[in-house]
Amino acid sequence: MEEKLKKIKDDTLEFIKSTKILDELEDIRVKVLGRKGLLTGVLRSLGELEPEIRGMVGKKSNEIKSIIEEALKDKKDELSKSRLGDVISQEWIDVTLDPEKSARNRTRGYLHPISQIQYQIEDIFTSMGFQILDGPETESDYYNFEALNIPKHHPARDMQDTFWTEDGNLLRTHTSAIQIRGMEKMTPPFRVIGPGRVFRYESIDASHENTFYQVEGMMIDRNISTSNLIYIMKQLLSEIFERDVKVRLRPGYFPFVEPGFELDINCLICGGTGCKVCKQTGWVELLPCGLVHPNVLRFGGIDPDEWSGFAFGLGLNRLIMMKYGINDIRHFMNGDIRFVKQF
Ligand code: FA5
């Protein structure tokens, strides 16, 4: 019996020493100390033993039970600690890090309101089947003026004061330059928008910048009329402002559209009573537009007898000013992070 007890003890301690798996400790506990375990069996059979060895076997069994329990506890502590170490070193998310104190929380960036509105407009138009085009900020005279029906020495060139480069190119004065590039690439029918930054050699005031943002839009198809234009413009404004806004359409002159319109919005800063943003008129020019001039279609390689279209040029800075009640356009470019953080 003594030998049997020694074997139970040695085998169990050897197993506990060698295992690296936490769950196996429970298995061996059940196998040796459980209700039907090896050592429990010995203790249960004490009554069948000769009285002279019964005391010795009982005492020895209880000693072995204590030794095994102790060894199980020590091994369990050891494996638990090393498992935590493994988890911490393998997992890249430290769930114990305090988010309030973490550097990541403090250095979070913000999308500029112009980017936000541009992405929103892109979503609105792509959901209506428009594709997004890009174009260069440094443009040629051809794409910015000539192909838009503004030949050299045409008085309409004075409508947009221009930054010229020494090699005869220019900083694009409007995103309409993207129109011709689009027509050259696409086969009608098509719908495109071209968002981007534009530059004008202008004096700055509450509603004029020398660097600002526009989104150009163009739809070419058979039998496009002013009704198509008005429908799309209304759709755009109702989604942007999420409420009814008062707009007016009045004749406007742009050499690249015929007829041309100015779509003005009732000033949301002063409610139409007059302020420095609307220059006391109660209205803000927001969205010039019109039906594409046949000459412009020809420049783009499109037959005006078969195809027609509308185009518009939306000023993004003024749109955001109206949406959020910002009373000075200079906030967009002054780099003050407190302004950007509000959106
Ligand atoms: C144009 O730039 C035309 N290319 C728009 C167009 C496209 C007309 C297609 C017809 C068909 P305009 O110069 O009005 O038009 O500028 C368009 C918009 O840009 C204005 O309504 C206004 O919202 C904005 N904008 C113009 N000048 C400035 C400026 N200096 N500062 C800030 N926003 C401006």
GROMACS .gro file of N, CA and C and ligand atoms in nm, residues 160 174 176 179 200 202 207-209 212 214 216 254 256-257 285-289 311-313 315 318 329, ligand 1:
model
  112
  160GLN      N    1  -1.366   8.784  -6.400
  160GLN     CA    2  -1.289   8.703  -6.306
  160GLN      C    3  -1.143   8.746  -6.313
  174HIS      N    4  -1.221   7.932  -6.199
  174HIS     CA    5  -1.347   7.863  -6.170
  174HIS      C    6  -1.334   7.715  -6.207
  176SER      N    7  -1.532   7.564  -6.384
  176SER     CA    8  -1.586   7.539  -6.519
  176SER      C    9  -1.479   7.485  -6.613
  179GLN      N   10  -1.521   7.139  -6.707
  179GLN     CA   11  -1.626   7.103  -6.804
  179GLN      C   12  -1.570   7.048  -6.935
  200ARG      N   13  -0.883   8.384  -5.737
  200ARG     CA   14  -0.909   8.510  -5.809
  200ARG      C   15  -0.832   8.624  -5.745
  202GLU      N   16  -0.858   8.914  -5.620
  202GLU     CA   17  -0.968   8.999  -5.573
  202GLU      C   18  -0.935   9.061  -5.440
  207SER      N   19  -1.745   8.851  -4.773
  207SER     CA   20  -1.799   8.744  -4.859
  207SER      C   21  -1.711   8.714  -4.981
  208HIS      N   22  -1.593   8.775  -4.988
  208HIS     CA   23  -1.501   8.750  -5.102
  208HIS      C   24  -1.365   8.705  -5.053
  209GLU      N   25  -1.316   8.597  -5.108
  209GLU     CA   26  -1.182   8.546  -5.080
  209GLU      C   27  -1.104   8.545  -5.210
  212PHE      N   28  -1.094   8.013  -5.293
  212PHE     CA   29  -1.218   7.956  -5.240
  212PHE      C   30  -1.252   7.827  -5.317
  214GLN      N   31  -1.532   7.566  -5.525
  214GLN     CA   32  -1.654   7.554  -5.605
  214GLN      C   33  -1.679   7.406  -5.637
  216GLU      N   34  -1.840   7.226  -5.974
  216GLU     CA   35  -1.899   7.241  -6.106
  216GLU      C   36  -1.990   7.122  -6.133
  254PHE      N   37  -2.327   8.460  -6.844
  254PHE     CA   38  -2.200   8.387  -6.847
  254PHE      C   39  -2.184   8.341  -6.991
  256PHE      N   40  -2.056   8.103  -7.129
  256PHE     CA   41  -2.059   7.959  -7.159
  256PHE      C   42  -2.197   7.897  -7.143
  257VAL      N   43  -2.298   7.976  -7.107
  257VAL     CA   44  -2.435   7.922  -7.100
  257VAL      C   45  -2.532   8.016  -7.170
  285GLU      N   46  -2.567   8.553  -5.374
  285GLU     CA   47  -2.543   8.475  -5.497
  285GLU      C   48  -2.479   8.344  -5.460
  286LEU      N   49  -2.540   8.236  -5.501
  286LEU     CA   50  -2.490   8.106  -5.455
  286LEU      C   51  -2.459   8.012  -5.571
  287LEU      N   52  -2.544   8.015  -5.672
  287LEU     CA   53  -2.540   7.906  -5.767
  287LEU      C   54  -2.570   7.953  -5.909
  288PRO      N   55  -2.470   8.012  -5.975
  288PRO     CA   56  -2.494   8.049  -6.115
  288PRO      C   57  -2.506   7.924  -6.202
  289CYS      N   58  -2.588   7.932  -6.304
  289CYS     CA   59  -2.615   7.811  -6.383
  289CYS      C   60  -2.677   7.849  -6.519
  311ALA      N   61  -2.540   7.336  -6.692
  311ALA     CA   62  -2.418   7.343  -6.611
  311ALA      C   63  -2.443   7.440  -6.497
  312PHE      N   64  -2.371   7.418  -6.387
  312PHE     CA   65  -2.381   7.511  -6.274
  312PHE      C   66  -2.246   7.518  -6.203
  313GLY      N   67  -2.226   7.623  -6.127
  313GLY     CA   68  -2.101   7.639  -6.050
  313GLY      C   69  -2.135   7.687  -5.911
  315GLY      N   70  -2.072   7.785  -5.526
  315GLY     CA   71  -1.967   7.837  -5.436
  315GLY      C   72  -1.978   7.772  -5.299
  318ARG      N   73  -1.959   8.007  -4.950
  318ARG     CA   74  -2.082   8.081  -4.919
  318ARG      C   75  -2.194   7.986  -4.880
  329ILE      N   76  -1.626   8.520  -4.442
  329ILE     CA   77  -1.564   8.412  -4.522
  329ILE      C   78  -1.417   8.389  -4.482
  344FA5     C1   79  -1.856   8.118  -6.203
  344FA5     O1   80  -1.747   8.093  -6.146
  344FA5     C2   81  -1.905   8.030  -6.311
  344FA5     N1   82  -1.801   7.945  -6.359
  344FA5     C3   83  -2.023   7.950  -6.259
  344FA5     C4   84  -2.107   7.884  -6.366
  344FA5     C5   85  -2.084   7.753  -6.399
  344FA5     C6   86  -2.208   7.956  -6.430
  344FA5     C7   87  -2.160   7.692  -6.497
  344FA5     C8   88  -2.285   7.897  -6.526
  344FA5     C9   89  -2.262   7.765  -6.559
  344FA5     P1   90  -1.916   8.314  -6.042
  344FA5     O2   91  -1.800   8.396  -6.069
  344FA5     O3   92  -2.043   8.384  -6.015
  344FA5     O4   93  -1.945   8.206  -6.158
  344FA5     O5   94  -1.883   8.219  -5.916
  344FA5    C10   95  -1.967   8.114  -5.878
  344FA5    C11   96  -1.988   8.112  -5.726
  344FA5     O6   97  -1.863   8.111  -5.661
  344FA5    C12   98  -2.057   8.237  -5.672
  344FA5     O7   99  -2.196   8.226  -5.676
  344FA5    C13  100  -2.009   8.240  -5.530
  344FA5     O8  101  -2.082   8.151  -5.447
  344FA5    C14  102  -1.868   8.186  -5.543
  344FA5     N2  103  -1.771   8.297  -5.551
  344FA5    C15  104  -1.742   8.376  -5.656
  344FA5     N3  105  -1.646   8.466  -5.624
  344FA5    C16  106  -1.613   8.441  -5.496
  344FA5    C17  107  -1.518   8.497  -5.404
  344FA5     N4  108  -1.434   8.593  -5.440
  344FA5     N5  109  -1.514   8.449  -5.279
  344FA5    C18  110  -1.595   8.347  -5.242
  344FA5     N6  111  -1.685   8.288  -5.322
  344FA5    C19  112  -1.695   8.335  -5.447
   0.00000   0.00000   0.00000
